[in-house]
Every structure is written in C-alpha cells, then in structure tokens.
Amino acid sequence: MARSIYLNLLFFFNFIGKYTMDIINHLGAAIIFFSLGFVRIFRAKQWHEIVKQVYYIGATSTSIVVVVGLFTGMVLGLQLYYTLIKFGSEGVVGAAISLSIIRELGPVLAAIMITARAGSAMTAEIGIQRISEQIDALYTMRIDPVKYLISPRIAAAIISFPILTAFFDLVGIIGGWLTAVLLLGVNEGAYFYRAMSSLAMVDIQGGFIKSIVFAVIVSTICCYQGYFTHLRTDSHGSKSVSVSTTSAVVLSCVTILISDYVVTTFLM
Amino acid sequence: MDTPLIEFKNVTKRFNGKTILDKVDMAIYANQVTTIIGKSGTGKSVLLKHIAGLLTPEEGEIFLNGRPLGEMKKNGEWDGYRKNISYMFQGNALFDSMTVFDNVALPLRQTTRLKKKEITEKVMMRIDQTELSEVVGKYPAELSGGMQKRVALARALVTDPDIVLFDEPTTGQDLVRRNVILSMIAHYKKKLGFTAVLISHDIPDVLFISDRIILLWEGKVAFQGNYEDALQLKHPMIDEFLQSLEGFRDELTGLLSKQMFTSRYAMTFGADQEGIAGTAILFSVNFNLLVESLGHQAAVDVVKTLGEHINEYMGAIGGFSTRQRTGQIITILPHISVEDAQQTIGDLAKKLQEKALPSIESVIQARTKIDTCIEIYVSAGITEARISDDIEKILDNARSAQQIIAQYRCAREEFE
C-alpha cells in the first residue's frame, strides 16, 4: 500500500517536472526564435517581403476585424444601456463603450481575430514548407530561412496589429452609437461627449501597447509552431501541420488573455 | 589518384540512438558524376545532406580538398563552400506559391546583388535550356512531375554551382523522362563543368552517365569505384543488390542490361578459348548535337528507336547488345567474322536509313512541334572480339574504327 502511494507520488512529480521542463524549454526556444527573427527584420532585402506580409496579415484581415468590431460595439451598446438604465446612468453609455473597447476589447478581440485568420495561415504555410523540405531548400540556397520567412511576418504583425486595433476601436464605438443612439434613443451629443471626455491619452497608449505585445506573441507562437512542426513527437507529416496549426491558435488565444491581464496590471 | 574534392572519413550519424551512417569512408572527385546507390533506408539522403551542410556528423570528419569542414569559419570558407553547392531535392522542394520564374530567380534575388535585368537574363537562359519557356508564368501545381523536376534542376543550376547534389532526381518518372533527366544532368555537367553527386535507384539508366559508383549497404560503404570494377568484384552483397535492382533488360531500348550483357559475354566466349570468338560493333549517335539542336527528349527518342532497331536486327542473327553510354550501344555477334559483320552492318545501315531514321523524324516533330531540320548520324566501329580481350579493350578498338554508316538530314536520305 505504502509502496503504491510512493510510486503514484513519484509518477505525479515526474509528470509535473517533465511538463514544467518542457514548457521552460519551449519558452526559452521561442524567446531565442523571436530574438533571431526580430534582429533580422533590419537586414537588407526585407522591405518587399514585409510589405507582402503587411498586406496579407493587415489588409486582408480588415474586413473580419471591422465586422467583429461593429457587432461587439453594438452588443455592448445593448448590454450597457439596459444595465445603466437601472441606475439612471444611461448617459454614460458612450464612455463605458469607448473605455472598454479601447482599453480591453479592441486589442484582445482584434488579436484573437487576426490569430484565427492570419496566425493559423502562418503556421500552416510555414509547416507545409517545413515538411516539404522548402525550408531545407532555402538553407541550401544560402537563404536564411528565419530572415526570409519569420522576420517579415514578425515585422508585419507589429505593424498591422495596432492599425487593425485602431479600426476595431473606431468601428466598435460606431457600433455602440448605432444601438445606443439610433436604436435605444440615447442622446447623441451625450454619447460622443462622454466617450471623448472619459478617454485619456494613457488609455489609447495602453491599448496600443497591448496590441504590440499581442503582435509579438501571436507572430512568435504561430511561426514557431510552423517552423518546428517536424520536431513534433505526437504526429508526423500533414497531420503534424494540422496539430501545429491548432496548437498555435489555442496557445495564442490563451497567451493573449494571460498577457492581457499581466500588461493591464502594469498599466493600471 | 587526385585529392578527392569531398572526402568522408569515419563519418557516423545516429538518429534517436539508431546508427544511420556507420564509419563511412568515401571519396568524391571533381568533375565526375558520382552515383550513390543502395536500398531504401540505408542513409543515402543523410549522406547527401552531410555534404550540403544540412546535417553534421557525430563522429568522423568531412573534408573539402583535404580541409575539414568542421574547421571552416562560418562567414569565410564555410560560406564559400555553401555558395558553390546546389541541392536538388527528391520532392523538388519548389515554392508552390511562386511561379516557375520566381522559383528559379529566388536564389539570385536573395543572395546576389545582381540587377533585375541581369537576374531576368540568367533565369530565362536556364529556363530556355531546361525547355520550360512555355510555362514560365505557371505555378508548380500546374506542371507535370517531369516539368517540376526540370524547374528544380533549373533552380539548382541558376547560381552556376561547382557541386550539384541530386537526391533521386528520376524517382517517379516514366522511363523516357528518366533518361531525359539523366541526359540533362550529364549534358549540363559537361557544359557547365560541375561535380555531380546523385542518389538513384534507376539502374541501369543512371549507370550510363556515372563515372563513379558508391554502394551504401546498411550504413556502410560496401563499394566505391566505377561500374566495371563493381561487376568484376565478386561480392555477394553487390551481386544481390545489382540483381535486385537491375533487371534483365534496359527498359528504354529493350537491350540487355549491362550486367546481363557481361554475363552473356563471359558465357558465350567461355567455351571458345582460342582464336576469334566473334565480332564486336560499337554504335553511336550524335547525342550531344541532338541535345543542343532538338533538346533532351528528342535525343533520348533517337537512342530509344535506334536501340529497338539494333535489338530487333542483331537479335535475329544471334547477337546481343547493351547500352554502353547514353548514346552508345555495343553489340556482340558471336562466331561471326569481321567481313560477315561488315555485310550485316551494311544491311542494318540500309534498314536504318529506310525505316528507322525517317520514323524518328516524325516522332520528334510530333513531340517538339518544331519544323526544324533534323540531322542524325549513326556511326559504327567493328572489331574482332577475342576471349583474351576484356570489354574495355574491345570498346577501345571499336571506338577507333568508328565511321558514319547512316545519316539522315531533314527529309533527304543519303546512304554511304
């Protein structure tokens, strides 16, 4: 009996220890991976690839970000109106919408949307390039794969995330105006006055800092998962690409939410 | 022998505790075509990736012109070494989101300071040479397997490398395309002067272009040298391997495989210990000229048709033949004197001019859709074959006696 408990405890601590070491290893590798990618952004012949990636990550994600931003603002307008009216404070609905979108919902939801759309594609594309030996081919052609594949994506994410977040914020506030003012009859002047007067520069800055942090997290996780898809032990070949893509999206979303809390703590 | 260009000394590589390369010693010489053969899973690709620098040995050392790769400085010699190497991957490793042009231009755009116009010129030159001009704007997925191979070949050659590594360049190709790709490798090797290292299962086709063979067997080098030496070395491992891969017949021409030819030669002349055992005839076509003027596909078509006719005609009178090099066929006519053989050659030459060569023209024109003037020359050298002579000596004698026996130019037939 005692021996069985001892063995179970041993197994438990062994599992925890191995899991923790794996996490630390991957975390360290991802930090090095990001550092290598970031440094190579400033090398020659990167401009063209960065512009291409900004188009792909940024421009083509605009529609989804706008749609999600609009409906997020609209539903916030509804929820906040019916909550605030209980306290006779429906006049501050503009302030509540703008603050919650610019400080939290804008950066977080925009990042999650870009992860779903562009981040998954990043992992899948790089993963396929890895398993079809295209990355090895780059190496044999003396083209640095990190410089050619990773750096432009990191740079494009850092450029695109704040811009898309700004779009999300703007459209979200307009969405709130649609429901609060046009649908539920809140005074238009009060809506915009409250929205603007409650906002400080520090709120906008905080939102943008978050979006840059999320850009770094999403691009690093998605590129890392794709780049090292061949090292997976749980799957091989095309299956490993699909598993890496799923892992990249899930990990990015979870890390966005965790880091959102951490960054907010520092900003408050 | 000269100092090897690349030399492996005691190279060992393990993956997850499993030994893939086990104390490999081998040498690759400059300006030769070296073919690495061996069963699947014996570490051929691993060996090639060591040369490309994609993998590093766990034990042992790799040398370039006597200098260990491990001692080369990253940004100096090592970079220079890698600059001179190209690698053609088994699965082509083409970028599927790029057009043919962009795929071929990629190494020049990323690693050189050439201007856009210069890059375009260089890329178009390689694309023309590999007969891809019509698909320059297409994506790899829109091309056939053979075309994709040619794109990969064009990309491998666009940087004018000194060493080109080919990982199973002919896998999955039909026999004509296989020979076309190998002919292209041999042609560009000769034209551009690079050292080629190939991995291939396509025996005997690959042997026609190989100067040197390295047989990998369970992670070790079982043999290295030329093909003739391999056949003479009576090693059960080599016999088993060659018999497992090399069939009785050369699929392209229907002629005997080299190994079967050698066995048949030994068997036929074994009983006749003295005097003239028969006659040897070495046939050649102007292969390189055909490649230059009509492309690789047409040149292989010519060899195929010629081989089929020689097989049909010589086989009927008891002769047996094999392809010696890509454009050369050797025939042995046992117990037939040189005079009788000359008469036979005359008859064959007439048959070639009347039937075979005109049929080749229509095949080529239908394939290339080019209304160009086709010039085909068939040469033959006749010599006595004695039991005391080895094949190499017979070949030398026949080569020195070669003269044109049939030629064909456009639609005009001539006969000598």
XYZ file of C-alpha atoms in Angstrom:
684
model
C 0.000 0.000 0.000
C 2.700 2.428 1.088
C 4.744 1.396 -1.909
C 1.799 2.074 -4.242
C 1.303 5.570 -2.811
C 5.012 6.183 -3.104
C 5.016 5.103 -6.778
C 1.957 7.222 -7.594
C 3.542 10.253 -5.979
C 6.731 9.591 -7.863
C 4.804 9.353 -11.121
C 2.921 12.565 -10.335
C 6.060 14.589 -9.577
C 7.844 13.046 -12.540
C 4.994 14.142 -14.795
C 4.841 17.646 -13.337
C 8.629 18.001 -13.513
C 8.836 16.831 -17.132
C 5.915 19.024 -18.156
C 7.442 22.070 -16.467
C 10.820 21.443 -18.082
C 9.170 21.090 -21.496
C 7.384 24.414 -21.011
C 10.586 26.155 -19.907
C 12.479 24.665 -22.851
C 9.881 25.790 -25.371
C 9.612 29.198 -23.742
C 13.369 29.678 -23.954
C 13.447 28.426 -27.536
C 10.576 30.724 -28.518
C 12.314 33.752 -26.969
C 15.521 32.963 -28.863
C 13.468 32.334 -32.013
C 11.753 35.722 -31.688
C 15.067 37.486 -30.976
C 16.657 35.971 -34.085
C 13.628 36.884 -36.172
C 13.406 40.415 -34.798
C 17.091 41.211 -35.370
C 16.815 40.041 -38.993
C 13.977 42.486 -39.719
C 16.627 45.153 -40.186
C 18.723 43.188 -42.709
C 18.837 44.026 -46.417
C 16.167 42.956 -48.943
C 13.398 42.701 -46.359
C 11.181 45.560 -47.444
C 9.404 43.709 -50.243
C 8.594 40.661 -48.102
C 7.421 42.835 -45.188
C 5.043 44.775 -47.448
C 3.671 41.471 -48.788
C 3.058 40.212 -45.277
C 1.509 43.511 -44.122
C -0.920 43.131 -47.000
C -1.700 39.549 -46.038
C -1.877 39.940 -42.248
C -3.169 43.504 -42.211
C -5.122 44.447 -45.297
C -6.892 41.144 -45.868
C -7.856 40.880 -42.181
C -9.542 44.283 -42.167
C -12.998 43.051 -43.144
C -13.222 40.426 -40.401
C -11.913 42.897 -37.803
C -14.438 45.518 -38.909
C -17.372 43.089 -38.772
C -16.395 41.760 -35.336
C -15.698 45.313 -34.073
C -19.079 46.541 -35.279
C -21.076 43.783 -33.637
C -19.007 43.919 -30.456
C -19.814 47.648 -30.169
C -23.477 47.005 -30.946
C -23.890 44.277 -28.351
C -22.007 46.384 -25.799
C -24.405 49.231 -26.539
C -27.356 46.965 -25.821
C -25.958 45.371 -22.673
C -24.628 48.586 -21.143
C -27.761 50.546 -21.931
C -30.023 48.039 -20.153
C -27.613 47.792 -17.223
C -27.019 51.523 -16.805
C -30.676 52.472 -17.202
C -31.369 50.617 -13.925
C -29.224 53.244 -12.208
C -30.432 56.108 -14.369
C -26.981 56.467 -15.846
C -27.671 55.641 -19.483
C -25.957 58.918 -20.400
C -22.535 57.402 -19.690
C -23.043 54.546 -22.098
C -20.685 56.263 -24.600
C -17.927 56.447 -22.006
C -18.414 52.830 -20.964
C -18.315 51.582 -24.543
C -15.273 53.613 -25.605
C -13.262 52.775 -22.476
C -13.998 49.067 -22.541
C -13.278 48.805 -26.259
C -10.116 50.912 -26.340
C -8.608 49.518 -23.139
C -9.575 45.844 -23.408
C -11.883 44.524 -26.060
C -10.257 46.229 -29.038
C -6.733 44.864 -28.620
C -7.859 41.450 -27.335
C -10.598 40.689 -29.834
C -8.656 42.121 -32.777
C -5.674 39.946 -31.809
C -7.856 36.851 -31.484
C -9.454 37.541 -34.863
C -6.072 38.023 -36.551
C -4.828 34.833 -34.878
C -7.764 32.913 -36.268
C -7.368 34.328 -39.740
C -3.696 35.091 -40.356
C -1.939 33.312 -37.486
C -3.328 29.906 -38.409
C -2.366 30.513 -42.035
C 1.178 31.465 -40.951
C 1.586 28.178 -39.067
C 0.088 26.077 -41.842
C 2.150 27.739 -44.581
C 5.454 27.512 -42.719
C 4.618 23.988 -41.529
C 3.979 22.794 -45.079
C 7.190 24.467 -46.200
C 8.988 22.576 -43.457
C 7.603 19.119 -44.221
C 8.044 19.551 -47.985
C 11.741 20.440 -47.462
C 11.265 24.004 -48.768
C 12.968 25.348 -45.657
C 15.910 22.975 -46.204
C 15.949 24.155 -49.815
C 16.251 27.765 -48.612
C 19.206 26.762 -46.474
C 20.939 25.020 -49.363
C 20.384 28.164 -51.465
C 22.140 30.158 -48.727
C 18.912 31.965 -47.884
C 18.486 32.339 -44.138
C 15.036 30.763 -43.502
C 14.471 32.834 -40.351
C 15.241 36.042 -42.205
C 13.197 35.093 -45.256
C 10.152 33.517 -43.592
C 9.948 34.663 -39.983
C 11.256 38.236 -39.798
C 8.806 39.687 -42.351
C 5.889 38.081 -40.513
C 7.010 39.440 -37.133
C 7.510 42.902 -38.640
C 4.176 42.764 -40.440
C 2.373 41.689 -37.260
C 3.956 44.549 -35.270
C 2.837 46.991 -37.970
C -0.625 45.517 -38.594
C -1.906 44.731 -35.108
C -2.052 48.367 -33.846
C -3.634 49.555 -37.097
C -6.282 46.835 -37.020
C -6.866 47.506 -33.330
C -7.466 51.175 -34.160
C -10.002 50.099 -36.789
C -11.669 47.794 -34.302
C -11.879 50.605 -31.707
C -13.340 53.076 -34.175
C -15.890 50.690 -35.640
C -16.766 49.394 -32.139
C -17.619 52.901 -30.950
C -19.707 53.415 -34.090
C -21.453 50.086 -33.389
C -22.266 51.256 -29.862
C -23.635 54.501 -31.299
C -25.870 52.523 -33.682
C -27.638 50.653 -30.876
C -27.418 53.203 -28.052
C -28.290 56.336 -30.055
C -30.203 55.198 -33.129
C -31.993 52.195 -31.651
C -32.429 52.980 -27.968
C -32.580 56.779 -28.097
C -29.585 57.858 -26.017
C -28.685 61.480 -26.687
C -26.146 61.668 -29.448
C -24.274 64.633 -28.003
C -24.054 62.948 -24.595
C -22.809 59.740 -26.210
C -19.888 61.341 -28.017
C -19.122 63.908 -25.310
C -18.903 61.197 -22.638
C -16.952 58.943 -24.958
C -14.335 61.627 -25.636
C -14.143 63.244 -22.231
C -13.664 59.961 -20.382
C -10.810 58.874 -22.612
C -7.270 59.870 -21.697
C -4.196 59.503 -23.857
C -2.932 56.857 -21.457
C -5.936 54.637 -22.322
C -5.181 54.837 -26.043
C -1.464 54.247 -25.431
C -2.284 51.258 -23.220
C -4.434 49.766 -25.958
C -1.667 50.134 -28.494
C 0.975 48.716 -26.129
C -1.251 45.677 -25.676
C -1.707 45.277 -29.409
C 2.069 45.343 -29.949
C 2.578 42.775 -27.176
C -0.104 40.577 -28.781
C 1.526 41.009 -32.193
C 4.810 39.708 -30.815
C 3.079 36.819 -29.031
C 0.894 35.750 -31.961
C 3.600 36.016 -34.639
C 6.166 34.210 -32.467
C 3.864 31.370 -31.438
C 2.411 30.857 -34.915
C 5.776 30.983 -36.700
C 7.441 28.827 -34.029
C 4.768 26.144 -34.266
C 5.078 26.023 -38.054
C 8.856 26.241 -38.201
C 9.379 23.346 -35.807
C 6.438 21.239 -36.924
C 8.849 18.452 -37.976
C 10.041 18.087 -34.386
C 6.618 17.154 -33.063
C 6.544 13.788 -31.394
C 2.746 13.449 -31.288
C 2.238 13.427 -35.062
C 4.055 13.393 -38.391
C 3.673 14.768 -41.918
C 0.479 16.603 -42.823
C -1.079 15.592 -39.516
C 1.706 17.427 -37.690
C 0.850 20.586 -39.668
C -2.790 20.387 -38.632
C -1.848 19.706 -34.983
C 0.649 22.601 -35.052
C -1.973 24.930 -36.513
C -4.500 24.006 -33.820
C -1.838 24.372 -31.107
C -0.778 27.743 -32.493
C -4.321 29.152 -32.405
C -5.161 27.756 -28.964
C -1.822 28.772 -27.435
C -2.007 32.249 -28.961
C -5.528 32.874 -27.662
C -4.694 31.626 -24.169
C -1.454 33.608 -24.092
C -3.251 36.746 -25.326
C -5.670 36.553 -22.401
C -2.973 35.787 -19.829
C -0.661 38.523 -21.096
C -3.618 40.931 -21.249
C -4.001 40.538 -17.510
C -0.265 40.951 -16.920
C 0.031 44.057 -19.134
C -3.133 45.602 -17.646
C -1.652 45.133 -14.159
C 1.418 47.116 -15.202
C -0.593 49.814 -16.982
C -3.087 50.452 -14.187
C 44.522 9.409 -57.984
C 43.944 13.135 -57.339
C 42.985 14.536 -53.966
C 39.241 13.975 -53.563
C 37.057 17.043 -53.800
C 34.963 15.751 -50.918
C 36.085 13.010 -48.603
C 34.288 11.298 -45.712
C 36.487 9.770 -43.038
C 34.867 7.578 -40.391
C 31.641 9.550 -40.561
C 28.973 8.272 -38.182
C 25.462 9.635 -37.781
C 22.765 8.447 -35.419
C 19.117 9.410 -35.082
C 17.389 8.569 -31.785
C 20.116 6.071 -30.974
C 19.846 4.320 -34.356
C 23.049 4.359 -36.408
C 22.281 5.534 -39.956
C 25.841 6.103 -41.193
C 28.417 3.802 -39.659
C 32.033 4.913 -40.050
C 31.590 5.872 -43.674
C 34.761 6.381 -45.710
C 34.248 7.608 -49.228
C 35.640 9.996 -51.819
C 34.045 12.203 -54.457
C 36.268 13.548 -57.215
C 35.946 16.846 -59.062
C 34.181 16.990 -62.438
C 32.812 13.472 -62.133
C 29.294 12.132 -61.861
C 29.251 10.082 -58.664
C 26.163 7.980 -58.042
C 25.244 6.737 -54.601
C 23.187 3.565 -54.774
C 21.727 1.423 -52.064
C 18.440 0.084 -50.781
C 15.887 2.373 -49.153
C 16.735 3.409 -45.615
C 20.470 2.839 -45.923
C 21.302 6.504 -45.329
C 21.807 7.826 -48.870
C 19.880 11.062 -48.337
C 21.501 11.502 -44.927
C 24.877 11.222 -46.600
C 23.927 13.819 -49.201
C 22.617 16.180 -46.522
C 26.000 15.965 -44.794
C 27.650 17.193 -47.988
C 25.132 20.047 -48.242
C 25.772 21.044 -44.636
C 22.187 20.316 -43.586
C 23.484 17.699 -41.148
C 26.752 17.370 -39.265
C 28.437 14.086 -38.338
C 28.501 12.892 -34.765
C 31.830 11.191 -35.317
C 34.403 11.468 -38.075
C 35.114 14.339 -40.419
C 34.204 15.562 -43.899
C 36.941 17.172 -45.966
C 36.797 19.583 -48.881
C 40.027 19.413 -50.867
C 41.705 17.993 -47.765
C 40.389 20.742 -45.450
C 37.972 19.636 -42.678
C 34.541 21.265 -42.997
C 34.310 21.425 -39.207
C 37.282 23.771 -39.053
C 35.931 26.242 -41.590
C 34.899 29.657 -40.314
C 31.181 30.410 -40.631
C 31.442 33.636 -42.567
C 34.532 32.748 -44.547
C 35.373 29.384 -46.046
C 32.140 27.714 -44.923
C 30.039 30.358 -46.650
C 32.197 29.999 -49.748
C 31.724 26.223 -49.689
C 27.952 26.527 -49.413
C 27.899 29.124 -52.163
C 29.285 26.530 -54.547
C 26.776 23.812 -53.700
C 23.287 23.295 -55.058
C 20.843 20.657 -53.932
C 18.019 19.206 -55.961
C 15.581 17.648 -53.526
C 13.776 14.365 -54.027
C 10.390 16.094 -53.808
C 11.726 19.125 -55.744
C 11.015 21.495 -52.795
C 9.597 24.122 -55.131
C 7.743 27.065 -53.616
C 4.157 26.373 -54.615
C 3.018 29.967 -54.177
C 5.641 31.194 -56.666
C 5.674 30.938 -60.440
C 8.326 28.958 -62.301
C 10.230 32.183 -62.968
C 10.145 33.280 -59.330
C 11.229 29.846 -58.136
C 14.274 29.877 -60.383
C 15.042 33.537 -59.627
C 14.769 33.175 -55.841
C 18.422 32.303 -55.039
C 19.671 35.116 -57.271
C 17.282 37.682 -55.783
C 18.101 36.748 -52.226
C 21.820 36.048 -52.325
C 23.297 38.249 -55.035
C 23.480 41.935 -55.813
C 22.579 41.417 -59.473
C 20.288 43.928 -61.112
C 16.747 42.959 -62.071
C 17.660 42.822 -65.772
C 20.675 40.581 -65.153
C 18.594 38.242 -62.994
C 15.919 38.030 -65.676
C 18.538 37.209 -68.323
C 20.181 34.482 -66.242
C 16.875 32.957 -65.217
C 15.489 32.968 -68.755
C 18.680 31.341 -70.021
C 18.279 28.424 -67.597
C 14.552 28.237 -68.297
C 15.241 28.029 -72.040
C 17.936 25.408 -71.513
C 15.587 23.254 -69.497
C 12.810 23.684 -72.076
C 10.434 25.492 -69.725
C 9.853 28.687 -71.709
C 6.179 27.904 -72.250
C 5.403 27.512 -68.553
C 7.430 30.397 -67.156
C 4.375 32.081 -65.583
C 2.758 28.922 -64.258
C 2.760 27.600 -60.707
C 4.384 24.247 -59.807
C 0.989 22.644 -59.130
C 0.021 23.338 -62.749
C 3.010 21.394 -64.104
C 3.614 17.705 -64.708
C 6.053 15.806 -62.490
C 8.723 15.897 -65.176
C 8.379 19.651 -65.630
C 8.616 20.191 -61.887
C 11.868 18.210 -61.918
C 13.176 20.484 -64.641
C 12.203 23.587 -62.663
C 14.108 22.177 -59.692
C 17.051 21.469 -61.985
C 16.945 24.991 -63.419
C 16.887 26.430 -59.897
C 19.789 24.215 -58.844
C 21.865 25.375 -61.802
C 20.975 29.075 -61.881
C 23.725 30.045 -59.436
C 26.412 28.263 -61.511
C 27.426 25.934 -58.663
C 30.592 23.819 -58.624
C 28.905 20.890 -56.902
C 25.322 19.811 -57.535
C 23.661 17.220 -55.328
C 20.719 15.339 -56.829
C 18.511 13.417 -54.421
C 16.707 10.810 -56.517
C 16.125 13.112 -59.497
C 14.374 10.430 -61.541
C 12.083 8.860 -58.961
C 8.502 8.542 -60.128
C 9.289 9.318 -63.752
C 8.485 7.129 -66.736
C 11.454 5.523 -68.450
C 11.750 8.060 -71.266
C 11.526 11.002 -68.854
C 14.010 9.254 -66.560
C 16.531 9.088 -69.344
C 15.768 12.662 -70.369
C 16.531 13.931 -66.852
C 19.723 11.888 -66.606
C 20.759 13.054 -70.052
C 20.148 16.652 -68.923
C 22.324 16.133 -65.852
C 25.135 14.642 -67.945
C 24.780 17.363 -70.556
C 24.881 20.287 -68.132
C 27.651 18.648 -66.143
C 29.711 18.567 -69.311
C 28.657 22.047 -70.398
C 28.913 23.860 -67.073
C 31.658 21.723 -65.577
C 30.200 20.967 -62.165
C 30.704 17.912 -59.986
C 27.512 15.894 -59.726
C 26.550 13.615 -56.863
C 23.403 11.595 -57.452
C 21.245 9.264 -55.469
C 19.295 6.941 -57.699
C 17.527 3.614 -57.778
C 17.182 3.757 -61.526
C 19.750 1.216 -62.524
C 20.854 0.699 -65.261
C 19.852 4.133 -66.672
C 21.886 6.070 -64.118
C 24.996 4.000 -64.760
C 25.322 5.333 -68.310
C 26.139 8.783 -67.013
C 28.078 7.795 -63.883
C 31.852 7.958 -63.634
C 31.889 6.522 -60.150
C 29.551 4.448 -58.021
C 29.289 4.309 -54.266
C 27.254 1.442 -52.851
C 25.849 2.066 -49.377
C 24.887 -1.058 -47.513
C 23.381 -0.861 -44.041
C 25.079 2.434 -43.326
C 28.495 1.394 -44.611
C 30.199 1.886 -47.931
C 30.278 -1.602 -49.487
C 31.935 -0.481 -52.711
C 33.258 2.613 -54.437
C 34.702 2.731 -57.917
C 33.463 2.500 -61.479
C 30.720 0.205 -62.693
C 33.031 -2.214 -64.481
C 35.026 -2.676 -61.263
C 31.794 -3.307 -59.398
C 30.868 -6.084 -61.808
C 34.278 -7.694 -61.553
C 34.269 -7.593 -57.783
C 32.506 -10.798 -56.883
C 30.900 -9.737 -53.681
C 27.591 -11.339 -52.677
C 26.348 -8.009 -51.375
C 26.944 -6.298 -54.712
C 25.527 -9.222 -56.685
C 22.423 -9.286 -54.568
C 21.975 -5.570 -54.830
C 22.528 -5.271 -58.554
C 20.328 -8.263 -59.302
C 17.581 -6.822 -57.145
C 17.631 -3.513 -58.983
C 18.975 -4.174 -62.439
C 16.595 -6.275 -64.491
C 17.491 -8.420 -67.457
C 16.663 -5.680 -69.921
C 17.303 -1.976 -70.349
C 13.735 -0.701 -70.305
C 14.367 2.210 -72.654
C 15.799 0.268 -75.581
C 14.852 -3.332 -74.837
C 18.560 -4.266 -74.991
C 20.268 -6.396 -72.352
C 21.200 -4.777 -69.066
C 24.929 -4.219 -68.627
C 25.202 -6.987 -66.095
C 23.334 -9.468 -68.259
C 25.453 -8.437 -71.216
C 28.644 -9.091 -69.255
C 27.379 -12.484 -68.073
C 26.284 -13.424 -71.590
C 29.643 -12.327 -72.987
C 31.530 -14.473 -70.475
C 29.229 -17.421 -71.069
C 29.351 -17.241 -74.874
C 33.086 -16.888 -75.172
C 33.957 -19.144 -72.273
C 33.849 -22.288 -74.424
C 35.951 -20.796 -77.216
C 39.300 -20.498 -75.565
C 41.393 -19.643 -78.596
C 41.165 -17.560 -81.743
C 38.493 -15.117 -82.750
C 35.366 -15.618 -80.759
C 33.240 -13.174 -82.735
C 32.819 -9.567 -83.700
C 32.011 -6.514 -81.631
C 30.241 -3.469 -83.065
C 30.043 -0.147 -81.274
C 27.147 2.018 -82.488
C 26.972 5.734 -81.650
C 24.614 8.572 -82.422
C 25.469 12.284 -82.396
C 23.774 12.548 -78.990
C 25.247 15.853 -77.820
C 24.464 17.541 -81.131
C 20.894 16.266 -80.944
C 20.591 17.595 -77.398
C 21.871 21.015 -78.485
C 19.616 21.282 -81.519
C 16.454 19.408 -80.515
C 16.556 19.007 -76.759
C 16.988 16.074 -74.405
C 13.644 14.459 -75.095
C 14.360 14.193 -78.832
C 17.873 12.840 -78.219
C 16.507 10.139 -75.920
C 13.850 9.325 -78.552
C 16.638 8.738 -81.072
C 18.535 6.395 -78.716
C 15.311 4.543 -77.923
C 14.440 3.991 -81.584
C 17.985 3.068 -82.529
C 18.209 0.578 -79.663
C 14.928 -1.035 -80.632
C 16.052 -1.466 -84.243
C 19.507 -2.787 -83.338
C 17.901 -5.218 -80.896
C 15.447 -6.444 -83.474
C 18.003 -6.790 -86.281
C 21.035 -8.081 -84.377
C 18.985 -10.315 -82.097
C 17.662 -12.137 -85.139
C 21.168 -13.272 -86.122
C 22.212 -14.291 -82.609
C 23.781 -11.023 -81.495
C 23.328 -9.449 -78.097
C 23.641 -5.768 -77.252
C 23.681 -3.318 -74.380
C 23.757 0.442 -73.945
C 27.317 1.438 -73.133
C 26.869 5.178 -72.584
C 23.776 7.318 -73.162
C 24.297 7.468 -76.923
C 26.376 4.323 -77.419
C 25.320 0.723 -77.953
C 27.666 -2.255 -78.147
C 26.693 -5.431 -79.957
C 28.476 -8.766 -79.895
C 27.972 -11.135 -82.799
C 29.334 -14.500 -81.633
C 31.126 -16.703 -84.185
C 30.689 -14.143 -86.956
C 33.789 -12.825 -88.685
C 34.527 -9.134 -89.263
C 33.854 -9.486 -93.009
C 30.450 -11.059 -92.409
C 29.739 -8.446 -89.773
C 30.527 -5.666 -92.254
C 27.966 -7.128 -94.632
C 25.473 -7.250 -91.765
C 26.223 -3.631 -90.842
C 25.616 -2.615 -94.453
C 22.215 -4.247 -94.330
C 21.420 -2.642 -90.999
C 22.554 0.782 -92.243
C 20.174 0.458 -95.181
C 17.376 -0.525 -92.840
C 18.155 2.387 -90.536
C 18.031 4.896 -93.343
C 14.968 3.459 -94.981
C 12.911 2.821 -91.901
C 14.291 3.869 -88.537
C 15.620 7.371 -89.096
C 12.605 8.719 -91.034
C 10.341 7.351 -88.296
C 12.450 9.221 -85.709
C 11.912 12.495 -87.565
C 8.143 12.162 -87.435
C 8.246 11.254 -83.720
C 10.434 14.272 -82.906
C 8.420 16.697 -84.979
C 5.186 15.494 -83.442
C 6.645 15.941 -79.967
C 8.541 19.192 -80.366
C 6.115 20.763 -82.860
C 9.205 22.342 -84.410
C 9.593 22.182 -88.150
C 13.356 22.107 -87.925
C 15.984 20.326 -89.948
C 16.938 17.140 -88.140
C 20.412 15.720 -88.554
C 21.108 12.253 -87.244
C 24.372 10.431 -87.722
C 24.811 6.806 -86.806
C 28.403 5.582 -86.554
C 29.653 2.052 -86.147
C 33.064 0.606 -85.343
C 33.737 -3.054 -85.993
C 36.444 -5.069 -84.292
C 37.356 -8.628 -83.555
C 36.352 -9.926 -80.155
C 38.713 -12.468 -78.666
C 38.252 -14.291 -75.435
C 41.517 -12.884 -74.147
C 40.264 -9.318 -74.622
C 38.321 -7.602 -71.934
C 35.329 -5.462 -72.801
C 37.224 -2.195 -72.293
C 39.866 -3.199 -74.836
C 37.225 -4.272 -77.328
C 35.451 -0.960 -76.832
C 38.667 0.998 -77.441
C 39.340 -0.924 -80.650
C 35.778 -0.471 -81.866
C 35.795 3.235 -80.985
C 38.924 3.858 -83.026
C 37.397 2.049 -86.019
C 34.154 4.034 -85.959
C 32.803 5.674 -89.095
C 29.439 7.033 -90.146
C 27.254 4.254 -91.565
C 23.951 6.061 -91.840
C 22.911 9.633 -91.784
C 19.706 11.491 -92.092
C 19.218 15.162 -92.771
C 15.756 16.686 -92.976
C 13.669 14.695 -95.400
C 16.641 13.850 -97.626
C 18.009 10.361 -97.344
C 21.600 9.537 -98.007
C 23.385 6.301 -97.978
C 27.034 5.512 -97.718
